Amino acid sequence: MKISIFGLGYVGTVSAGCLATDGHSVIGVDPNKTKVDLINQGISPIVEKDIGEMIAAAAKNNVLRATLDVRDAVINSDISMVCVGTPSQLNGNLDLSHVRKVCEQIGAALKEKSAFHVVVARSTMLPGSMRTVVIPALESYSGKKAGVDFGVCNNPEFLREGTAVFDYYNPPKTVIGETDSKAGELLMQLYAKMTAPLIRTEVETAEMAKYADNTWHAVKVAFANEIGNLCKAEGIDGHKVMEIFCQDTKLNLSPYYMKPGFAFGGSCLPKDVRALMYKGKSLDMDLPLINAILPSNQRQIEKGIKMIVEKGNKKIGILGFSFKAGTDDLRESPLVEVIEFLIGKGYELKLYDKNVNLAALTGANQDYILNHIPHISRLMASSMDEVLNFAQTIVIGNSAAEFRNVPDEIKSGQVVVDLVRIVPKLSGEQYDGICW
């Protein structure tokens, strides 16, 4: 395939070298004449393991060249990859001026081209950038329509400096955000030999996936450092602790807990985070990440309350209010806080959770209900139908299987607030999900 790559920096040079090595015909484009000359001489403009040899071989075999001429590159390629920089502005926002300029130039060249062309953004951009910067610039300067006359994709890169060539050929995943299936199909051909999962999705989802990755990596580093600092203060080897932590691939290093939804609760997580915060304070330590966990959790409770209140209904039904499905434990259940807020504001409530049956509760749970939240026990309904026949706003509070059909069974005038995504891909005027 014929590919033009705009921006011969780190990502662009690695992409150019690897694609040319794979047998594609590659044209590199950069306004910096020195970079263009280096590529044409078979010299890599960046320092990276293996890429120097790859650039030299590709230039020698005439499958890689570079130019200052945008029109030449676009006219003589099927796919254009945008790999220019998106540096930070002083306020933290991204400077997309390089992206905008390149897309304007590509758009002007597309005006002269009749064949279907795909523009692929590999530059890291915040969600919405494709729709507000890339596509408008291409359409304005080409006079054509994205998704119809030409294709547009977002294809985030997952390259680490020092191991970029290895990462290119061994990615954890390949993500293609596409405006149309034709563009996605064409781009997908470049990754046909990759064994990693290939995900095709909307451009906004692809844009955000890159930020989720990098922010999570940053969180992991900060978390390990804060645990390590606490360990050192207590005379514990932080590396040994984190080595044990990383042995758990069922919960710690896994998809578990990684689904957006409502706040955490229960008898362990809030208590143990609180205790670790206290330990840090007692040692005069500043642990900003750990100290932010409970406030962040509280914001999610407040968001849930706001969603319920904004529906404008006075009769509220709560389906599932133990801290998670399959348990009768109400201790530090975030739903209990929601219920108490609504009671205090004068809302009429009915609650149902088959596992929370006052007659069956014993021990700590019985004591908690009788002595801490007796007012809640008086609102408990004996069946789910009782709640559904009463409520104007129905809140799904945990993922018990019996609640899965509720969104499909609501009546006119009722609305569902789903805090757990009881079933995937629901939408509509009568349905609202907390993170989707």
PDB file of N, CA, C and O in Angstrom, residues 262 304-305 307-309 311-322 335-336 338-340 342-343 346-353 376 379-398 403 406-407 410 413-420 430 432:
ATOM      1  N   PHE A 262     -21.064   3.187  39.852  1.00  0.00           N
ATOM      2  CA  PHE A 262     -21.319   3.917  41.085  1.00  0.00           C
ATOM      3  C   PHE A 262     -20.145   3.751  42.043  1.00  0.00           C
ATOM      4  O   PHE A 262     -19.146   3.108  41.749  1.00  0.00           O
ATOM      5  N   GLY A 304     -24.657  10.563  41.588  1.00  0.00           N
ATOM      6  CA  GLY A 304     -25.841   9.710  41.557  1.00  0.00           C
ATOM      7  C   GLY A 304     -27.058  10.415  42.127  1.00  0.00           C
ATOM      8  O   GLY A 304     -28.162  10.349  41.565  1.00  0.00           O
ATOM      9  N   ILE A 305     -26.881  11.104  43.242  1.00  0.00           N
ATOM     10  CA  ILE A 305     -27.981  11.857  43.865  1.00  0.00           C
ATOM     11  C   ILE A 305     -28.476  12.935  42.907  1.00  0.00           C
ATOM     12  O   ILE A 305     -29.687  13.120  42.712  1.00  0.00           O
ATOM     13  N   MET A 307     -28.352  13.031  39.666  1.00  0.00           N
ATOM     14  CA  MET A 307     -29.093  12.429  38.558  1.00  0.00           C
ATOM     15  C   MET A 307     -30.527  12.108  38.958  1.00  0.00           C
ATOM     16  O   MET A 307     -31.469  12.345  38.197  1.00  0.00           O
ATOM     17  N   ILE A 308     -30.695  11.579  40.162  1.00  0.00           N
ATOM     18  CA  ILE A 308     -32.033  11.218  40.643  1.00  0.00           C
ATOM     19  C   ILE A 308     -32.886  12.466  40.844  1.00  0.00           C
ATOM     20  O   ILE A 308     -34.035  12.536  40.395  1.00  0.00           O
ATOM     21  N   VAL A 309     -32.308  13.450  41.502  1.00  0.00           N
ATOM     22  CA  VAL A 309     -33.047  14.678  41.804  1.00  0.00           C
ATOM     23  C   VAL A 309     -33.454  15.401  40.522  1.00  0.00           C
ATOM     24  O   VAL A 309     -34.568  15.937  40.417  1.00  0.00           O
ATOM     25  N   LYS A 311     -34.384  14.330  37.779  1.00  0.00           N
ATOM     26  CA  LYS A 311     -35.524  13.755  37.053  1.00  0.00           C
ATOM     27  C   LYS A 311     -36.829  14.450  37.440  1.00  0.00           C
ATOM     28  O   LYS A 311     -37.825  14.331  36.721  1.00  0.00           O
ATOM     29  N   GLY A 312     -36.847  15.139  38.582  1.00  0.00           N
ATOM     30  CA  GLY A 312     -38.005  15.941  38.957  1.00  0.00           C
ATOM     31  C   GLY A 312     -39.172  15.163  39.521  1.00  0.00           C
ATOM     32  O   GLY A 312     -40.288  15.698  39.617  1.00  0.00           O
ATOM     33  N   ASN A 313     -38.982  13.898  39.906  1.00  0.00           N
ATOM     34  CA  ASN A 313     -40.065  13.076  40.461  1.00  0.00           C
ATOM     35  C   ASN A 313     -39.931  12.941  41.970  1.00  0.00           C
ATOM     36  O   ASN A 313     -38.814  12.877  42.501  1.00  0.00           O
ATOM     37  N   LYS A 314     -41.064  12.852  42.647  1.00  0.00           N
ATOM     38  CA  LYS A 314     -41.047  12.755  44.116  1.00  0.00           C
ATOM     39  C   LYS A 314     -41.092  11.309  44.608  1.00  0.00           C
ATOM     40  O   LYS A 314     -40.696  11.029  45.735  1.00  0.00           O
ATOM     41  N   LYS A 315     -41.606  10.392  43.784  1.00  0.00           N
ATOM     42  CA  LYS A 315     -41.698   8.997  44.193  1.00  0.00           C
ATOM     43  C   LYS A 315     -40.517   8.220  43.603  1.00  0.00           C
ATOM     44  O   LYS A 315     -40.417   8.055  42.391  1.00  0.00           O
ATOM     45  N   ILE A 316     -39.654   7.740  44.484  1.00  0.00           N
ATOM     46  CA  ILE A 316     -38.406   7.083  44.076  1.00  0.00           C
ATOM     47  C   ILE A 316     -38.410   5.627  44.517  1.00  0.00           C
ATOM     48  O   ILE A 316     -38.700   5.329  45.686  1.00  0.00           O
ATOM     49  N   GLY A 317     -38.089   4.719  43.610  1.00  0.00           N
ATOM     50  CA  GLY A 317     -37.927   3.312  43.945  1.00  0.00           C
ATOM     51  C   GLY A 317     -36.480   2.897  43.801  1.00  0.00           C
ATOM     52  O   GLY A 317     -35.844   3.192  42.782  1.00  0.00           O
ATOM     53  N   ILE A 318     -35.952   2.245  44.812  1.00  0.00           N
ATOM     54  CA  ILE A 318     -34.560   1.786  44.783  1.00  0.00           C
ATOM     55  C   ILE A 318     -34.558   0.266  44.683  1.00  0.00           C
ATOM     56  O   ILE A 318     -35.096  -0.426  45.561  1.00  0.00           O
ATOM     57  N   LEU A 319     -33.965  -0.254  43.640  1.00  0.00           N
ATOM     58  CA  LEU A 319     -33.846  -1.700  43.453  1.00  0.00           C
ATOM     59  C   LEU A 319     -32.398  -2.114  43.709  1.00  0.00           C
ATOM     60  O   LEU A 319     -31.513  -1.835  42.909  1.00  0.00           O
ATOM     61  N   GLY A 320     -32.176  -2.753  44.846  1.00  0.00           N
ATOM     62  CA  GLY A 320     -30.828  -3.168  45.222  1.00  0.00           C
ATOM     63  C   GLY A 320     -30.124  -2.082  45.994  1.00  0.00           C
ATOM     64  O   GLY A 320     -29.739  -1.075  45.410  1.00  0.00           O
ATOM     65  N   PHE A 321     -29.982  -2.242  47.311  1.00  0.00           N
ATOM     66  CA  PHE A 321     -29.298  -1.192  48.073  1.00  0.00           C
ATOM     67  C   PHE A 321     -28.260  -1.724  49.045  1.00  0.00           C
ATOM     68  O   PHE A 321     -27.674  -0.977  49.811  1.00  0.00           O
ATOM     69  N   SER A 322     -27.986  -3.058  49.006  1.00  0.00           N
ATOM     70  CA  SER A 322     -26.763  -3.535  49.654  1.00  0.00           C
ATOM     71  C   SER A 322     -25.597  -3.048  48.806  1.00  0.00           C
ATOM     72  O   SER A 322     -25.778  -2.644  47.656  1.00  0.00           O
ATOM     73  N   LEU A 335     -25.481   3.358  48.538  1.00  0.00           N
ATOM     74  CA  LEU A 335     -26.921   3.524  48.318  1.00  0.00           C
ATOM     75  C   LEU A 335     -27.639   3.962  49.587  1.00  0.00           C
ATOM     76  O   LEU A 335     -28.646   4.671  49.526  1.00  0.00           O
ATOM     77  N   VAL A 336     -27.128   3.537  50.736  1.00  0.00           N
ATOM     78  CA  VAL A 336     -27.729   3.981  52.000  1.00  0.00           C
ATOM     79  C   VAL A 336     -27.590   5.492  52.142  1.00  0.00           C
ATOM     80  O   VAL A 336     -28.531   6.179  52.579  1.00  0.00           O
ATOM     81  N   VAL A 338     -27.426   7.616  49.676  1.00  0.00           N
ATOM     82  CA  VAL A 338     -28.373   8.188  48.722  1.00  0.00           C
ATOM     83  C   VAL A 338     -29.779   8.178  49.305  1.00  0.00           C
ATOM     84  O   VAL A 338     -30.515   9.181  49.246  1.00  0.00           O
ATOM     85  N   ILE A 339     -30.170   7.050  49.885  1.00  0.00           N
ATOM     86  CA  ILE A 339     -31.511   6.912  50.468  1.00  0.00           C
ATOM     87  C   ILE A 339     -31.721   7.924  51.592  1.00  0.00           C
ATOM     88  O   ILE A 339     -32.763   8.593  51.671  1.00  0.00           O
ATOM     89  N   GLU A 340     -30.726   8.052  52.471  1.00  0.00           N
ATOM     90  CA  GLU A 340     -30.859   8.983  53.595  1.00  0.00           C
ATOM     91  C   GLU A 340     -30.962  10.429  53.120  1.00  0.00           C
ATOM     92  O   GLU A 340     -31.701  11.232  53.689  1.00  0.00           O
ATOM     93  N   LEU A 342     -32.308  11.403  50.253  1.00  0.00           N
ATOM     94  CA  LEU A 342     -33.633  11.569  49.660  1.00  0.00           C
ATOM     95  C   LEU A 342     -34.718  11.635  50.734  1.00  0.00           C
ATOM     96  O   LEU A 342     -35.665  12.415  50.620  1.00  0.00           O
ATOM     97  N   ILE A 343     -34.564  10.833  51.779  1.00  0.00           N
ATOM     98  CA  ILE A 343     -35.512  10.908  52.897  1.00  0.00           C
ATOM     99  C   ILE A 343     -35.486  12.299  53.520  1.00  0.00           C
ATOM    100  O   ILE A 343     -36.522  12.919  53.776  1.00  0.00           O
ATOM    101  N   GLY A 346     -37.412  14.940  51.729  1.00  0.00           N
ATOM    102  CA  GLY A 346     -38.860  14.796  51.631  1.00  0.00           C
ATOM    103  C   GLY A 346     -39.359  13.942  50.479  1.00  0.00           C
ATOM    104  O   GLY A 346     -40.553  13.985  50.165  1.00  0.00           O
ATOM    105  N   TYR A 347     -38.503  13.151  49.853  1.00  0.00           N
ATOM    106  CA  TYR A 347     -38.959  12.275  48.777  1.00  0.00           C
ATOM    107  C   TYR A 347     -39.681  11.059  49.359  1.00  0.00           C
ATOM    108  O   TYR A 347     -39.389  10.619  50.479  1.00  0.00           O
ATOM    109  N   GLU A 348     -40.617  10.512  48.606  1.00  0.00           N
ATOM    110  CA  GLU A 348     -41.298   9.279  48.982  1.00  0.00           C
ATOM    111  C   GLU A 348     -40.518   8.106  48.401  1.00  0.00           C
ATOM    112  O   GLU A 348     -40.245   8.086  47.195  1.00  0.00           O
ATOM    113  N   LEU A 349     -40.162   7.135  49.228  1.00  0.00           N
ATOM    114  CA  LEU A 349     -39.298   6.044  48.773  1.00  0.00           C
ATOM    115  C   LEU A 349     -39.901   4.680  49.068  1.00  0.00           C
ATOM    116  O   LEU A 349     -40.598   4.490  50.079  1.00  0.00           O
ATOM    117  N   LYS A 350     -39.623   3.745  48.174  1.00  0.00           N
ATOM    118  CA  LYS A 350     -39.819   2.322  48.436  1.00  0.00           C
ATOM    119  C   LYS A 350     -38.541   1.611  48.001  1.00  0.00           C
ATOM    120  O   LYS A 350     -37.965   1.921  46.947  1.00  0.00           O
ATOM    121  N   LEU A 351     -38.102   0.648  48.810  1.00  0.00           N
ATOM    122  CA  LEU A 351     -36.830  -0.025  48.584  1.00  0.00           C
ATOM    123  C   LEU A 351     -37.051  -1.522  48.464  1.00  0.00           C
ATOM    124  O   LEU A 351     -37.876  -2.090  49.195  1.00  0.00           O
ATOM    125  N   TYR A 352     -36.296  -2.146  47.572  1.00  0.00           N
ATOM    126  CA  TYR A 352     -36.382  -3.607  47.472  1.00  0.00           C
ATOM    127  C   TYR A 352     -35.001  -4.188  47.232  1.00  0.00           C
ATOM    128  O   TYR A 352     -34.254  -3.738  46.359  1.00  0.00           O
ATOM    129  N   ASP A 353     -34.675  -5.196  48.030  1.00  0.00           N
ATOM    130  CA  ASP A 353     -33.453  -5.982  47.849  1.00  0.00           C
ATOM    131  C   ASP A 353     -33.711  -7.314  48.521  1.00  0.00           C
ATOM    132  O   ASP A 353     -33.830  -7.382  49.745  1.00  0.00           O
ATOM    133  N   ILE A 376     -34.871   3.177  57.490  1.00  0.00           N
ATOM    134  CA  ILE A 376     -34.811   2.557  56.174  1.00  0.00           C
ATOM    135  C   ILE A 376     -35.602   1.251  56.140  1.00  0.00           C
ATOM    136  O   ILE A 376     -36.262   0.939  55.142  1.00  0.00           O
ATOM    137  N   LEU A 379     -39.152   1.361  54.983  1.00  0.00           N
ATOM    138  CA  LEU A 379     -39.423   1.671  53.578  1.00  0.00           C
ATOM    139  C   LEU A 379     -39.267   0.455  52.668  1.00  0.00           C
ATOM    140  O   LEU A 379     -39.519   0.540  51.478  1.00  0.00           O
ATOM    141  N   MET A 380     -38.864  -0.681  53.240  1.00  0.00           N
ATOM    142  CA  MET A 380     -38.584  -1.864  52.441  1.00  0.00           C
ATOM    143  C   MET A 380     -39.861  -2.510  51.918  1.00  0.00           C
ATOM    144  O   MET A 380     -40.819  -2.714  52.673  1.00  0.00           O
ATOM    145  N   ALA A 381     -39.876  -2.810  50.631  1.00  0.00           N
ATOM    146  CA  ALA A 381     -41.008  -3.476  49.998  1.00  0.00           C
ATOM    147  C   ALA A 381     -40.755  -4.980  49.959  1.00  0.00           C
ATOM    148  O   ALA A 381     -39.608  -5.434  49.965  1.00  0.00           O
ATOM    149  N   SER A 382     -41.823  -5.751  49.892  1.00  0.00           N
ATOM    150  CA  SER A 382     -41.692  -7.206  49.900  1.00  0.00           C
ATOM    151  C   SER A 382     -41.443  -7.778  48.509  1.00  0.00           C
ATOM    152  O   SER A 382     -41.070  -8.938  48.370  1.00  0.00           O
ATOM    153  N   SER A 383     -41.647  -6.964  47.457  1.00  0.00           N
ATOM    154  CA  SER A 383     -41.438  -7.461  46.103  1.00  0.00           C
ATOM    155  C   SER A 383     -40.968  -6.337  45.187  1.00  0.00           C
ATOM    156  O   SER A 383     -41.194  -5.154  45.463  1.00  0.00           O
ATOM    157  N   MET A 384     -40.355  -6.729  44.088  1.00  0.00           N
ATOM    158  CA  MET A 384     -39.916  -5.752  43.107  1.00  0.00           C
ATOM    159  C   MET A 384     -41.117  -5.084  42.442  1.00  0.00           C
ATOM    160  O   MET A 384     -41.091  -3.885  42.145  1.00  0.00           O
ATOM    161  N   ASP A 385     -42.182  -5.838  42.203  1.00  0.00           N
ATOM    162  CA  ASP A 385     -43.371  -5.270  41.569  1.00  0.00           C
ATOM    163  C   ASP A 385     -43.966  -4.144  42.397  1.00  0.00           C
ATOM    164  O   ASP A 385     -44.482  -3.172  41.847  1.00  0.00           O
ATOM    165  N   GLU A 386     -43.895  -4.278  43.708  1.00  0.00           N
ATOM    166  CA  GLU A 386     -44.416  -3.223  44.579  1.00  0.00           C
ATOM    167  C   GLU A 386     -43.681  -1.909  44.333  1.00  0.00           C
ATOM    168  O   GLU A 386     -44.290  -0.836  44.289  1.00  0.00           O
ATOM    169  N   VAL A 387     -42.398  -1.991  44.152  1.00  0.00           N
ATOM    170  CA  VAL A 387     -41.600  -0.795  43.869  1.00  0.00           C
ATOM    171  C   VAL A 387     -41.927  -0.247  42.488  1.00  0.00           C
ATOM    172  O   VAL A 387     -42.111   0.962  42.307  1.00  0.00           O
ATOM    173  N   LEU A 388     -42.007  -1.136  41.499  1.00  0.00           N
ATOM    174  CA  LEU A 388     -42.248  -0.705  40.119  1.00  0.00           C
ATOM    175  C   LEU A 388     -43.626  -0.067  39.959  1.00  0.00           C
ATOM    176  O   LEU A 388     -43.802   0.862  39.160  1.00  0.00           O
ATOM    177  N   ASN A 389     -44.604  -0.539  40.709  1.00  0.00           N
ATOM    178  CA  ASN A 389     -45.948   0.040  40.633  1.00  0.00           C
ATOM    179  C   ASN A 389     -46.053   1.378  41.356  1.00  0.00           C
ATOM    180  O   ASN A 389     -46.997   2.141  41.127  1.00  0.00           O
ATOM    181  N   PHE A 390     -45.092   1.652  42.223  1.00  0.00           N
ATOM    182  CA  PHE A 390     -45.122   2.884  43.029  1.00  0.00           C
ATOM    183  C   PHE A 390     -44.296   4.014  42.425  1.00  0.00           C
ATOM    184  O   PHE A 390     -44.730   5.176  42.379  1.00  0.00           O
ATOM    185  N   ALA A 391     -43.124   3.686  41.915  1.00  0.00           N
ATOM    186  CA  ALA A 391     -42.114   4.711  41.637  1.00  0.00           C
ATOM    187  C   ALA A 391     -42.312   5.409  40.301  1.00  0.00           C
ATOM    188  O   ALA A 391     -42.756   4.816  39.314  1.00  0.00           O
ATOM    189  N   GLN A 392     -41.927   6.689  40.303  1.00  0.00           N
ATOM    190  CA  GLN A 392     -41.811   7.451  39.054  1.00  0.00           C
ATOM    191  C   GLN A 392     -40.373   7.388  38.533  1.00  0.00           C
ATOM    192  O   GLN A 392     -40.143   7.305  37.332  1.00  0.00           O
ATOM    193  N   THR A 393     -39.413   7.454  39.451  1.00  0.00           N
ATOM    194  CA  THR A 393     -38.005   7.256  39.109  1.00  0.00           C
ATOM    195  C   THR A 393     -37.531   5.963  39.752  1.00  0.00           C
ATOM    196  O   THR A 393     -37.670   5.782  40.967  1.00  0.00           O
ATOM    197  N   ILE A 394     -37.004   5.055  38.933  1.00  0.00           N
ATOM    198  CA  ILE A 394     -36.534   3.757  39.411  1.00  0.00           C
ATOM    199  C   ILE A 394     -35.017   3.748  39.359  1.00  0.00           C
ATOM    200  O   ILE A 394     -34.424   3.945  38.292  1.00  0.00           O
ATOM    201  N   VAL A 395     -34.388   3.538  40.505  1.00  0.00           N
ATOM    202  CA  VAL A 395     -32.929   3.523  40.602  1.00  0.00           C
ATOM    203  C   VAL A 395     -32.460   2.081  40.722  1.00  0.00           C
ATOM    204  O   VAL A 395     -32.881   1.368  41.635  1.00  0.00           O
ATOM    205  N   ILE A 396     -31.634   1.647  39.780  1.00  0.00           N
ATOM    206  CA  ILE A 396     -31.044   0.308  39.865  1.00  0.00           C
ATOM    207  C   ILE A 396     -29.711   0.440  40.580  1.00  0.00           C
ATOM    208  O   ILE A 396     -28.758   1.016  40.053  1.00  0.00           O
ATOM    209  N   GLY A 397     -29.644  -0.102  41.789  1.00  0.00           N
ATOM    210  CA  GLY A 397     -28.507   0.145  42.665  1.00  0.00           C
ATOM    211  C   GLY A 397     -27.455  -0.939  42.681  1.00  0.00           C
ATOM    212  O   GLY A 397     -26.316  -0.689  43.074  1.00  0.00           O
ATOM    213  N   ASN A 398     -27.818  -2.172  42.323  1.00  0.00           N
ATOM    214  CA  ASN A 398     -26.787  -3.199  42.148  1.00  0.00           C
ATOM    215  C   ASN A 398     -27.186  -4.126  41.014  1.00  0.00           C
ATOM    216  O   ASN A 398     -28.287  -4.012  40.457  1.00  0.00           O
ATOM    217  N   PHE A 403     -32.996  -7.723  38.130  1.00  0.00           N
ATOM    218  CA  PHE A 403     -33.263  -6.352  37.684  1.00  0.00           C
ATOM    219  C   PHE A 403     -32.995  -6.140  36.192  1.00  0.00           C
ATOM    220  O   PHE A 403     -33.232  -5.055  35.671  1.00  0.00           O
ATOM    221  N   VAL A 406     -35.830  -4.770  33.962  1.00  0.00           N
ATOM    222  CA  VAL A 406     -36.552  -3.586  34.432  1.00  0.00           C
ATOM    223  C   VAL A 406     -36.598  -2.466  33.387  1.00  0.00           C
ATOM    224  O   VAL A 406     -37.665  -1.899  33.139  1.00  0.00           O
ATOM    225  N   PRO A 407     -35.478  -2.104  32.730  1.00  0.00           N
ATOM    226  CA  PRO A 407     -35.553  -1.008  31.748  1.00  0.00           C
ATOM    227  C   PRO A 407     -36.538  -1.258  30.616  1.00  0.00           C
ATOM    228  O   PRO A 407     -37.078  -0.316  30.033  1.00  0.00           O
ATOM    229  N   ILE A 410     -40.610  -0.694  32.084  1.00  0.00           N
ATOM    230  CA  ILE A 410     -41.134   0.526  32.690  1.00  0.00           C
ATOM    231  C   ILE A 410     -42.298   1.079  31.882  1.00  0.00           C
ATOM    232  O   ILE A 410     -42.411   0.869  30.675  1.00  0.00           O
ATOM    233  N   GLY A 413     -44.121   7.584  31.618  1.00  0.00           N
ATOM    234  CA  GLY A 413     -43.995   8.490  32.762  1.00  0.00           C
ATOM    235  C   GLY A 413     -42.952   8.063  33.767  1.00  0.00           C
ATOM    236  O   GLY A 413     -42.607   8.833  34.669  1.00  0.00           O
ATOM    237  N   GLN A 414     -42.438   6.833  33.623  1.00  0.00           N
ATOM    238  CA  GLN A 414     -41.375   6.362  34.516  1.00  0.00           C
ATOM    239  C   GLN A 414     -40.015   6.553  33.854  1.00  0.00           C
ATOM    240  O   GLN A 414     -39.900   6.586  32.624  1.00  0.00           O
ATOM    241  N   VAL A 415     -38.984   6.668  34.674  1.00  0.00           N
ATOM    242  CA  VAL A 415     -37.625   6.804  34.164  1.00  0.00           C
ATOM    243  C   VAL A 415     -36.695   5.952  35.017  1.00  0.00           C
ATOM    244  O   VAL A 415     -36.922   5.787  36.220  1.00  0.00           O
ATOM    245  N   VAL A 416     -35.672   5.388  34.385  1.00  0.00           N
ATOM    246  CA  VAL A 416     -34.693   4.551  35.078  1.00  0.00           C
ATOM    247  C   VAL A 416     -33.378   5.303  35.214  1.00  0.00           C
ATOM    248  O   VAL A 416     -32.873   5.871  34.239  1.00  0.00           O
ATOM    249  N   VAL A 417     -32.821   5.300  36.425  1.00  0.00           N
ATOM    250  CA  VAL A 417     -31.459   5.763  36.655  1.00  0.00           C
ATOM    251  C   VAL A 417     -30.632   4.531  36.996  1.00  0.00           C
ATOM    252  O   VAL A 417     -30.822   3.916  38.042  1.00  0.00           O
ATOM    253  N   ASP A 418     -29.751   4.155  36.102  1.00  0.00           N
ATOM    254  CA  ASP A 418     -28.978   2.919  36.222  1.00  0.00           C
ATOM    255  C   ASP A 418     -27.571   3.247  36.724  1.00  0.00           C
ATOM    256  O   ASP A 418     -26.801   3.919  36.046  1.00  0.00           O
ATOM    257  N   LEU A 419     -27.233   2.745  37.907  1.00  0.00           N
ATOM    258  CA  LEU A 419     -25.926   3.012  38.494  1.00  0.00           C
ATOM    259  C   LEU A 419     -24.922   1.886  38.233  1.00  0.00           C
ATOM    260  O   LEU A 419     -23.761   2.007  38.624  1.00  0.00           O
ATOM    261  N   VAL A 420     -25.355   0.806  37.577  1.00  0.00           N
ATOM    262  CA  VAL A 420     -24.479  -0.359  37.428  1.00  0.00           C
ATOM    263  C   VAL A 420     -24.379  -0.878  36.000  1.00  0.00           C
ATOM    264  O   VAL A 420     -23.661  -1.836  35.734  1.00  0.00           O
ATOM    265  N   GLN A 430     -36.228   7.480  28.531  1.00  0.00           N
ATOM    266  CA  GLN A 430     -36.623   6.974  29.855  1.00  0.00           C
ATOM    267  C   GLN A 430     -35.487   6.250  30.569  1.00  0.00           C
ATOM    268  O   GLN A 430     -35.713   5.645  31.618  1.00  0.00           O
ATOM    269  N   ASP A 432     -31.276   6.480  31.881  1.00  0.00           N
ATOM    270  CA  ASP A 432     -30.078   7.288  32.092  1.00  0.00           C
ATOM    271  C   ASP A 432     -29.054   6.474  32.869  1.00  0.00           C
ATOM    272  O   ASP A 432     -29.353   5.931  33.943  1.00  0.00           O
TER     273      ASP A 432
END
